Amino acid sequence: MWLLTTLLLWVPVGGQAVNVTKAVVTLQPPWVSIFLKENVTLWCEGSRLPGDSSTQWFINGTILPISTPGYSITKAMLKDSGEYSCRTGLSMLSDPVQLEIHKDWLLLQASRRVLTEGEPLALRCHGWQSKLVYNVFFYRDGKYFQSSQGSEVTILQTNLSHTGIYHCSGIGKNYQRYTSAGMSVTVKELFTAPVLTSSLPSPFLEGSPVTLSCETKLLLQSPGLPLYFSFYVGSKILEDRNTSSEYHIPSAEREDSGLYWCEVATEDGSILKHSPELELRILGPQSSAPVWFHTIFYMSMGIIFLVDTILCVKIHKKFQRKKNYNLEVLLVSDQGKKDTSS
Ligand SMILES: *[C@@H]1O[C@H](CO)[C@@H](O)[C@H](O)[C@H]1NC(C)=O
Ligand SMILES: *[C@@H]1O[C@H](CO)[C@@H](O)[C@H](O)[C@H]1NC(C)=O
Ligand SMILES: *[C@@H]1O[C@H](CO)[C@@H](O)[C@H](O)[C@H]1NC(C)=O
Ligand SMILES: *[C@@H]1O[C@H](CO)[C@@H](O)[C@H](O)[C@H]1NC(C)=O
Ligand SMILES: *[C@@H]1O[C@H](CO)[C@@H](O)[C@H](O)[C@H]1NC(C)=O
């Protein structure tokens, strides 16, 4: 689990920097809500000195009289509900895990209440006293999203759209459809979608050095998390999975103009986000006027030439017709003169 390795924190101890990890509470079976009288074991995972298995357990911030890595709750009672956290010899206090004990016909069980995008989420529609439930439907925010032949589904890679209130329904005894209560699940963003920026505002003259920066923000306190940056222009890869968030063009040429974008990914590629496109326009040395100016200039010249030609042809034709008419009039009047004279 890469998240475990990314929870590394720098803690100065006696003037010396020592890597101390946060402990993690896991459940077995994994469900954070269970029925009354069911069993669950909580485990505390964290660094320990060799030979030291001692563990501290807390419920609602109060220390429990237990020092084993596993804490078993058998035949859970309502008073076992609470926020559990733990600590081992070489670890910091874990994030709390909220365990709820319920009494109902049907229970929506989830493997986590709060998780980070990319992590899996298991859901189960569980009948009271493990009675069989058929034809199970799962809902998020009141909308059906999946059915299951069994009573369990897993979302392998969660994203932000999986945040919501989950419930389930299923057919139980007397062929009646039962509906569970809702349970809130929150998926947290690990890093923001990146934004690509250029060290020079576009357009600029060719020959200039340019640096493109792919900027993202890590939202969890996980400074050790390695991120990989890729840079593209159009569909062409410029730089593939580098740990540097910058891409340098030592001397930008006119042909380097185009639509640039970048992508940020985790080491295993389970989370991948890309930036909007950034247009770079690089101008040649003589042409200080941008390309659109030339286009419009030549197009207008072309149109003027075309209109001129058409006008010329029309005027010429009109002129010729007038000439013919004058000639006719001349001939007719000549004829008249001849007629009257004869
Ligand atoms: C702490 O961990 C980092 C890598 O995560 C490593 O480079 C460094 O050497 C470690 N420091 C100590 C004191 O163990
Ligand atoms: C819980 O554990 C107790 C003691 O180990 C056992 O008797 C009981 O059957 C278990 N209950 C369930 C629901 O598994
Ligand atoms: C812990 O707190 C929850 C709610 O805040 C409460 O329902 C539960 O009874 C508390 N558990 C203990 C053991 O104090
Ligand atoms: C989230 O994951 C679902 C699949 O589980 C996928 O259909 C959806 O497009 C994803 N949403 C985002 C914003 O990545
Ligand atoms: C990653 O980028 C740096 C700085 O731009 C560069 O020096 C290095 O060669 C690149 N590494 C790889 C594997 O491409």
Short mmCIF file of C-alpha atoms and ligand atoms in Angstrom, two decimals:
data_model
loop_
_atom_site.label_atom_id
_atom_site.label_comp_id
_atom_site.label_asym_id
_atom_site.label_seq_id
_atom_site.Cartn_x
_atom_site.Cartn_y
_atom_site.Cartn_z
CA MET A 1 0.00 0.00 0.00
CA TRP A 2 1.67 3.15 -1.20
CA LEU A 3 -0.31 5.34 1.15
CA LEU A 4 1.34 3.69 4.12
CA THR A 5 4.75 4.57 2.77
CA THR A 6 3.68 8.11 2.03
CA LEU A 7 2.60 8.86 5.56
CA LEU A 8 6.23 9.52 6.36
CA LEU A 9 6.73 12.54 8.55
CA TRP A 10 9.85 14.33 9.59
CA VAL A 11 10.04 14.70 13.32
CA PRO A 12 13.08 16.17 14.97
CA VAL A 13 14.04 14.06 17.95
CA GLY A 14 16.90 15.29 20.07
CA GLY A 15 18.09 17.59 17.28
CA GLN A 16 18.27 14.65 14.84
CA ALA A 17 15.75 14.16 12.08
CA VAL A 18 14.12 10.72 12.34
CA ASN A 19 11.46 9.30 10.04
CA VAL A 20 8.42 8.49 12.16
CA THR A 21 5.34 6.99 10.58
CA LYS A 22 1.79 7.32 11.77
CA ALA A 23 0.29 4.08 13.03
CA VAL A 24 -2.74 2.74 11.14
CA VAL A 25 -5.80 0.98 12.62
CA THR A 26 -7.19 -1.82 10.46
CA LEU A 27 -10.27 -3.94 11.08
CA GLN A 28 -10.89 -7.63 10.60
CA PRO A 29 -13.47 -8.18 9.11
CA PRO A 30 -12.98 -4.75 7.50
CA TRP A 31 -16.38 -3.15 8.24
CA VAL A 32 -16.54 0.09 10.23
CA SER A 33 -20.14 -0.63 11.27
CA ILE A 34 -21.32 -3.94 12.66
CA PHE A 35 -24.43 -5.42 14.27
CA LEU A 36 -24.90 -5.86 17.97
CA LYS A 37 -23.33 -9.14 19.23
CA GLU A 38 -20.98 -9.43 16.25
CA ASN A 39 -17.19 -9.72 16.54
CA VAL A 40 -14.41 -7.54 15.18
CA THR A 41 -10.66 -7.34 15.80
CA LEU A 42 -8.79 -4.06 15.54
CA TRP A 43 -5.10 -4.20 14.59
CA CYS A 44 -2.48 -1.53 15.14
CA GLU A 45 0.13 -1.33 12.34
CA GLY A 46 3.21 0.76 12.97
CA SER A 47 6.99 0.68 13.43
CA ARG A 48 8.25 -1.10 16.50
CA LEU A 49 11.64 -1.70 18.04
CA PRO A 50 12.70 -5.36 17.64
CA GLY A 51 11.11 -7.45 20.38
CA ASP A 52 8.69 -4.70 21.43
CA SER A 53 5.07 -5.48 20.61
CA SER A 54 3.53 -3.08 23.11
CA THR A 55 0.71 -0.94 21.77
CA GLN A 56 -1.39 1.83 23.22
CA TRP A 57 -5.12 1.91 22.41
CA PHE A 58 -7.50 4.83 22.80
CA ILE A 59 -11.28 5.13 22.55
CA ASN A 60 -12.66 8.66 22.18
CA GLY A 61 -9.21 9.87 23.23
CA THR A 62 -9.21 7.89 26.49
CA ILE A 63 -6.51 5.22 26.96
CA LEU A 64 -7.74 1.61 27.13
CA PRO A 65 -6.18 -1.00 29.45
CA ILE A 66 -4.85 -3.08 26.50
CA SER A 67 -1.27 -3.37 25.24
CA THR A 68 -1.50 -6.02 22.49
CA PRO A 69 -1.27 -5.17 18.74
CA GLY A 70 -4.74 -6.71 18.24
CA TYR A 71 -7.84 -5.65 20.18
CA SER A 72 -10.76 -8.09 19.86
CA ILE A 73 -14.32 -7.04 20.48
CA THR A 74 -16.54 -10.10 20.94
CA LYS A 75 -20.32 -9.82 21.07
CA ALA A 76 -20.21 -6.10 20.51
CA MET A 77 -22.38 -3.90 22.68
CA LEU A 78 -23.69 -0.42 21.90
CA LYS A 79 -21.11 1.04 24.27
CA ASP A 80 -18.28 -0.30 22.07
CA SER A 81 -19.16 2.43 19.53
CA GLY A 82 -16.53 5.11 19.36
CA GLU A 83 -13.40 6.49 17.73
CA TYR A 84 -10.45 4.12 18.08
CA SER A 85 -6.81 5.14 17.63
CA CYS A 86 -3.50 3.53 18.53
CA ARG A 87 0.25 4.01 18.75
CA THR A 88 3.26 1.67 18.69
CA GLY A 89 6.77 2.16 20.06
CA LEU A 90 8.15 3.98 16.99
CA SER A 91 4.97 5.44 15.51
CA MET A 92 2.87 8.51 16.00
CA LEU A 93 -0.80 8.36 17.03
CA SER A 94 -2.93 6.97 14.20
CA ASP A 95 -5.88 8.69 12.57
CA PRO A 96 -9.01 7.55 14.42
CA VAL A 97 -11.32 4.86 13.04
CA GLN A 98 -14.97 5.27 13.93
CA LEU A 99 -16.69 2.00 14.80
CA GLU A 100 -20.49 1.93 15.06
CA ILE A 101 -22.66 -0.81 16.57
CA HIS A 102 -26.15 -1.08 15.03
CA LYS A 103 -29.46 -2.83 15.53
CA ASP A 104 -31.57 -3.05 12.35
CA TRP A 105 -32.85 -5.50 9.70
CA LEU A 106 -30.32 -4.45 7.10
CA LEU A 107 -26.95 -2.69 7.47
CA LEU A 108 -24.86 -0.95 4.81
CA GLN A 109 -21.26 -1.79 5.75
CA ALA A 110 -18.25 0.02 4.28
CA SER A 111 -14.53 -0.68 4.60
CA ARG A 112 -13.78 3.02 5.21
CA ARG A 113 -15.59 6.22 6.07
CA VAL A 114 -12.82 8.52 4.85
CA LEU A 115 -10.37 7.52 2.14
CA THR A 116 -8.03 9.05 -0.41
CA GLU A 117 -8.78 8.95 -4.13
CA GLY A 118 -7.31 5.87 -5.82
CA GLU A 119 -7.93 3.61 -2.83
CA PRO A 120 -10.51 0.79 -2.99
CA LEU A 121 -13.86 0.91 -1.20
CA ALA A 122 -15.70 -2.29 -0.28
CA LEU A 123 -19.43 -2.18 0.46
CA ARG A 124 -21.64 -4.89 1.88
CA CYS A 125 -25.36 -5.18 2.44
CA HIS A 126 -25.57 -7.23 5.61
CA GLY A 127 -28.70 -8.88 7.06
CA TRP A 128 -29.45 -9.09 10.78
CA GLN A 129 -28.02 -12.33 12.24
CA SER A 130 -26.36 -12.91 8.83
CA LYS A 131 -29.72 -13.82 7.29
CA LEU A 132 -29.50 -14.19 3.51
CA VAL A 133 -30.43 -11.14 1.50
CA TYR A 134 -31.25 -11.48 -2.22
CA ASN A 135 -31.31 -9.13 -5.16
CA VAL A 136 -29.24 -6.45 -3.49
CA PHE A 137 -29.17 -2.87 -4.86
CA PHE A 138 -26.64 -0.21 -3.84
CA TYR A 139 -27.40 3.52 -3.88
CA ARG A 140 -25.30 6.66 -3.58
CA ASP A 141 -27.08 9.91 -2.65
CA GLY A 142 -30.40 8.18 -3.28
CA LYS A 143 -29.45 7.06 -6.82
CA TYR A 144 -29.11 3.37 -7.70
CA PHE A 145 -25.58 2.61 -8.98
CA GLN A 146 -24.97 -1.13 -8.76
CA SER A 147 -26.68 -4.45 -8.10
CA SER A 148 -25.02 -7.56 -6.76
CA GLN A 149 -25.67 -11.29 -6.96
CA GLY A 150 -23.94 -11.63 -3.60
CA SER A 151 -24.17 -8.92 -1.00
CA GLU A 152 -20.78 -7.26 -1.61
CA VAL A 153 -19.35 -4.84 -4.20
CA THR A 154 -15.93 -3.19 -4.45
CA ILE A 155 -15.04 0.09 -6.14
CA LEU A 156 -11.41 -0.67 -7.03
CA GLN A 157 -10.22 2.90 -7.61
CA THR A 158 -12.26 5.58 -5.96
CA ASN A 159 -12.35 9.17 -7.15
CA LEU A 160 -13.99 12.33 -5.83
CA SER A 161 -17.31 11.43 -7.46
CA HIS A 162 -17.61 8.50 -5.03
CA THR A 163 -18.15 10.79 -2.05
CA GLY A 164 -21.75 10.54 -0.82
CA ILE A 165 -24.29 8.87 1.41
CA TYR A 166 -24.60 5.16 0.66
CA HIS A 167 -27.46 2.82 1.40
CA CYS A 168 -28.64 -0.54 0.13
CA SER A 169 -31.81 -2.54 -0.23
CA GLY A 170 -32.40 -6.27 -0.57
CA ILE A 171 -35.07 -8.94 -0.39
CA GLY A 172 -35.19 -10.75 2.92
CA LYS A 173 -37.71 -12.91 4.69
CA ASN A 174 -41.32 -13.03 3.37
CA TYR A 175 -39.96 -11.80 0.01
CA GLN A 176 -40.09 -8.31 1.42
CA ARG A 177 -37.65 -5.62 0.30
CA TYR A 178 -35.75 -4.02 3.19
CA THR A 179 -33.77 -0.77 3.05
CA SER A 180 -30.75 0.10 5.18
CA ALA A 181 -29.96 3.40 6.84
CA GLY A 182 -27.55 5.74 5.03
CA MET A 183 -23.83 5.96 5.70
CA SER A 184 -21.58 8.83 4.69
CA VAL A 185 -18.31 8.10 2.81
CA THR A 186 -15.82 10.85 1.94
CA VAL A 187 -13.13 10.53 -0.74
CA LYS A 188 -10.36 13.09 -0.32
CA GLU A 189 -8.31 14.54 -3.14
CA LEU A 190 -4.61 13.58 -3.01
CA PHE A 191 -3.47 16.40 -5.31
CA THR A 192 -5.26 19.02 -7.38
CA ALA A 193 -5.62 18.90 -11.17
CA PRO A 194 -2.48 20.66 -12.49
CA VAL A 195 -2.25 24.00 -14.26
CA LEU A 196 0.44 24.57 -16.91
CA THR A 197 2.14 27.97 -16.94
CA SER A 198 4.83 29.47 -19.15
CA SER A 199 7.73 31.69 -18.03
CA LEU A 200 7.03 33.96 -21.05
CA PRO A 201 3.61 35.35 -21.98
CA SER A 202 2.52 34.27 -25.47
CA PRO A 203 3.24 35.42 -28.21
CA PHE A 204 7.01 35.91 -27.95
CA LEU A 205 9.97 36.04 -30.35
CA GLU A 206 11.84 32.91 -31.33
CA GLY A 207 15.23 32.20 -29.81
CA SER A 208 14.01 32.84 -26.25
CA PRO A 209 14.45 30.21 -23.52
CA VAL A 210 11.11 29.11 -22.04
CA THR A 211 10.25 27.11 -18.94
CA LEU A 212 6.90 25.38 -18.61
CA SER A 213 5.73 24.60 -15.06
CA CYS A 214 3.16 21.96 -14.21
CA GLU A 215 1.70 23.21 -10.93
CA THR A 216 -0.27 21.03 -8.56
CA LYS A 217 -0.96 21.07 -4.84
CA LEU A 218 -0.71 18.07 -2.51
CA LEU A 219 -3.72 18.29 -0.25
CA LEU A 220 -2.81 15.73 2.37
CA GLN A 221 0.14 16.11 4.63
CA SER A 222 2.22 13.64 2.65
CA PRO A 223 5.43 15.46 1.72
CA GLY A 224 7.17 12.19 0.81
CA LEU A 225 4.69 11.33 -1.95
CA PRO A 226 6.55 11.09 -5.28
CA LEU A 227 4.68 12.59 -8.22
CA TYR A 228 5.55 12.10 -11.89
CA PHE A 229 5.13 14.83 -14.50
CA SER A 230 4.63 14.34 -18.25
CA PHE A 231 4.59 17.12 -20.86
CA TYR A 232 2.81 17.07 -24.22
CA VAL A 233 2.29 19.29 -27.23
CA GLY A 234 -0.86 18.19 -29.03
CA SER A 235 -0.62 14.38 -28.95
CA LYS A 236 3.19 14.34 -28.96
CA ILE A 237 5.07 13.41 -25.75
CA LEU A 238 7.85 15.84 -24.88
CA GLU A 239 8.80 14.39 -21.49
CA ASP A 240 7.49 11.16 -20.01
CA ARG A 241 7.14 10.67 -16.26
CA ASN A 242 9.88 12.85 -14.81
CA THR A 243 9.97 13.88 -11.17
CA SER A 244 10.69 17.45 -12.24
CA SER A 245 7.57 19.62 -12.54
CA GLU A 246 9.34 21.85 -15.10
CA TYR A 247 10.08 21.45 -18.80
CA HIS A 248 12.71 23.64 -20.45
CA ILE A 249 12.89 24.73 -24.09
CA PRO A 250 16.43 26.24 -24.36
CA SER A 251 15.62 28.19 -27.55
CA ALA A 252 12.03 28.21 -28.73
CA GLU A 253 11.55 28.13 -32.52
CA ARG A 254 8.50 29.11 -34.54
CA GLU A 255 7.76 25.39 -35.10
CA ASP A 256 7.48 24.94 -31.31
CA SER A 257 4.19 26.88 -31.38
CA GLY A 258 1.24 24.73 -30.33
CA LEU A 259 -1.12 23.58 -27.61
CA TYR A 260 0.82 22.38 -24.57
CA TRP A 261 -0.51 20.40 -21.60
CA CYS A 262 0.88 18.33 -18.75
CA GLU A 263 -0.10 15.32 -16.67
CA VAL A 264 0.60 14.46 -13.03
CA ALA A 265 0.53 10.87 -11.83
CA THR A 266 1.32 8.86 -8.74
CA GLU A 267 4.13 6.31 -8.89
CA ASP A 268 1.78 3.40 -9.72
CA GLY A 269 -0.29 5.55 -12.10
CA SER A 270 -3.48 4.88 -10.11
CA ILE A 271 -4.22 8.61 -10.01
CA LEU A 272 -3.67 10.60 -13.18
CA LYS A 273 -4.75 14.19 -13.80
CA HIS A 274 -4.04 16.49 -16.71
CA SER A 275 -3.99 20.26 -17.10
CA PRO A 276 -5.99 22.43 -19.48
CA GLU A 277 -4.17 23.32 -22.72
CA LEU A 278 -1.84 26.30 -22.88
CA GLU A 279 -1.24 27.90 -26.29
CA LEU A 280 2.33 28.98 -27.09
CA ARG A 281 2.76 31.29 -30.11
CA ILE A 282 6.35 31.89 -31.12
CA LEU A 283 7.05 34.56 -33.76
CA GLY A 284 9.80 34.61 -36.39
CA PRO A 285 12.47 37.38 -36.22
CA GLN A 286 11.26 39.60 -39.17
CA SER A 287 7.58 39.07 -38.73
CA SER A 288 6.73 41.17 -35.74
CA ALA A 289 3.12 41.11 -36.94
CA PRO A 290 1.27 38.00 -35.88
CA VAL A 291 0.12 35.36 -38.34
CA TRP A 292 -3.55 36.36 -38.26
CA PHE A 293 -2.57 39.84 -39.44
CA HIS A 294 -0.97 38.43 -42.61
CA THR A 295 -3.92 36.15 -43.23
CA ILE A 296 -6.41 39.02 -42.97
CA PHE A 297 -4.14 41.31 -45.01
CA TYR A 298 -3.79 38.88 -47.92
CA MET A 299 -7.46 37.92 -47.76
CA SER A 300 -8.57 41.57 -47.98
CA MET A 301 -6.17 42.22 -50.84
CA GLY A 302 -7.59 39.20 -52.66
CA ILE A 303 -11.18 40.36 -52.12
CA ILE A 304 -10.36 43.91 -53.30
CA PHE A 305 -8.71 42.49 -56.44
CA LEU A 306 -11.73 40.25 -57.12
CA VAL A 307 -14.24 43.08 -56.67
CA ASP A 308 -12.11 45.34 -58.91
CA THR A 309 -11.99 42.73 -61.66
CA ILE A 310 -15.76 42.17 -61.56
CA LEU A 311 -16.40 45.94 -61.64
CA CYS A 312 -14.00 46.39 -64.59
CA VAL A 313 -15.66 43.64 -66.59
CA LYS A 314 -19.15 45.08 -65.87
CA ILE A 315 -18.16 48.64 -66.79
CA HIS A 316 -16.45 47.43 -69.93
CA LYS A 317 -19.57 45.51 -70.99
CA LYS A 318 -21.86 48.46 -70.26
CA PHE A 319 -19.56 50.75 -72.21
CA GLN A 320 -19.61 48.42 -75.18
CA ARG A 321 -23.42 48.16 -75.10
CA LYS A 322 -23.69 51.96 -75.04
CA LYS A 323 -21.34 52.14 -78.04
CA ASN A 324 -23.55 49.69 -79.96
CA TYR A 325 -26.70 51.65 -79.01
CA ASN A 326 -25.16 54.93 -80.16
CA LEU A 327 -24.17 53.26 -83.39
CA GLU A 328 -27.74 51.97 -83.87
CA VAL A 329 -29.23 55.40 -83.14
CA LEU A 330 -26.79 56.88 -85.62
CA LEU A 331 -27.77 54.34 -88.26
CA VAL A 332 -31.50 54.81 -87.61
CA SER A 333 -31.25 58.60 -87.79
CA ASP A 334 -29.19 58.29 -90.95
CA GLN A 335 -31.91 56.13 -92.42
CA GLY A 336 -34.54 58.76 -91.40
CA LYS A 337 -32.55 61.50 -93.00
CA LYS A 338 -32.28 59.44 -96.15
CA ASP A 339 -36.02 58.74 -96.10
CA THR A 340 -36.99 62.39 -95.68
CA SER A 341 -34.54 63.52 -98.30
CA SER A 342 -35.76 61.09 -100.90
C1 LIG B 1 14.03 9.12 5.93
O1 LIG B 1 13.41 8.67 4.75
C2 LIG B 1 13.91 9.23 3.56
C3 LIG B 1 13.12 8.70 2.39
O2 LIG B 1 11.80 8.56 2.69
C4 LIG B 1 15.40 8.90 3.43
O3 LIG B 1 15.92 9.54 2.26
C5 LIG B 1 16.15 9.38 4.65
O4 LIG B 1 17.48 8.96 4.56
C6 LIG B 1 15.51 8.82 5.92
N1 LIG B 1 16.18 9.40 7.08
C7 LIG B 1 16.43 8.72 8.15
C8 LIG B 1 17.13 9.46 9.24
O5 LIG B 1 16.13 7.55 8.28
C1 LIG B 2 -17.91 -14.12 18.37
O1 LIG B 2 -16.90 -14.74 19.12
C2 LIG B 2 -17.40 -15.61 20.14
C3 LIG B 2 -16.22 -16.06 20.98
O2 LIG B 2 -15.09 -16.36 20.18
C4 LIG B 2 -18.11 -16.79 19.47
O3 LIG B 2 -18.64 -17.65 20.44
C5 LIG B 2 -19.26 -16.23 18.61
O4 LIG B 2 -19.86 -17.28 17.89
C6 LIG B 2 -18.73 -15.18 17.64
N1 LIG B 2 -19.87 -14.55 17.03
C7 LIG B 2 -20.00 -14.44 15.70
C8 LIG B 2 -21.22 -13.75 15.19
O5 LIG B 2 -19.17 -14.87 14.91
C1 LIG B 3 -17.51 7.61 22.15
O1 LIG B 3 -18.23 8.69 21.54
C2 LIG B 3 -19.41 8.29 20.89
C3 LIG B 3 -20.02 9.49 20.23
O2 LIG B 3 -19.24 10.62 20.31
C4 LIG B 3 -20.38 7.69 21.88
O3 LIG B 3 -21.57 7.26 21.24
C5 LIG B 3 -19.71 6.47 22.53
O4 LIG B 3 -20.55 5.94 23.53
C6 LIG B 3 -18.39 6.89 23.16
N1 LIG B 3 -17.76 5.65 23.60
C7 LIG B 3 -17.17 5.55 24.77
C8 LIG B 3 -16.64 4.22 25.12
O5 LIG B 3 -17.06 6.51 25.55
C1 LIG B 4 -14.66 8.03 -11.28
O1 LIG B 4 -14.67 6.63 -11.45
C2 LIG B 4 -15.74 6.13 -12.25
C3 LIG B 4 -15.62 4.64 -12.31
O2 LIG B 4 -15.66 4.06 -11.06
C4 LIG B 4 -15.65 6.74 -13.63
O3 LIG B 4 -16.75 6.32 -14.41
C5 LIG B 4 -15.67 8.25 -13.55
O4 LIG B 4 -15.46 8.81 -14.83
C6 LIG B 4 -14.57 8.72 -12.62
N1 LIG B 4 -14.70 10.16 -12.46
C7 LIG B 4 -13.65 11.00 -12.54
C8 LIG B 4 -13.94 12.44 -12.33
O5 LIG B 4 -12.52 10.58 -12.77
C1 LIG B 5 14.14 14.89 -15.77
O1 LIG B 5 14.25 16.31 -15.90
C2 LIG B 5 15.51 16.81 -15.54
C3 LIG B 5 15.43 18.33 -15.53
O2 LIG B 5 14.66 18.80 -16.59
C4 LIG B 5 16.54 16.28 -16.50
O3 LIG B 5 17.82 16.77 -16.17
C5 LIG B 5 16.53 14.76 -16.45
O4 LIG B 5 17.38 14.23 -17.43
C6 LIG B 5 15.13 14.21 -16.69
N1 LIG B 5 15.14 12.78 -16.41
C7 LIG B 5 14.68 11.89 -17.27
C8 LIG B 5 14.70 10.47 -16.83
O5 LIG B 5 14.23 12.20 -18.38
#
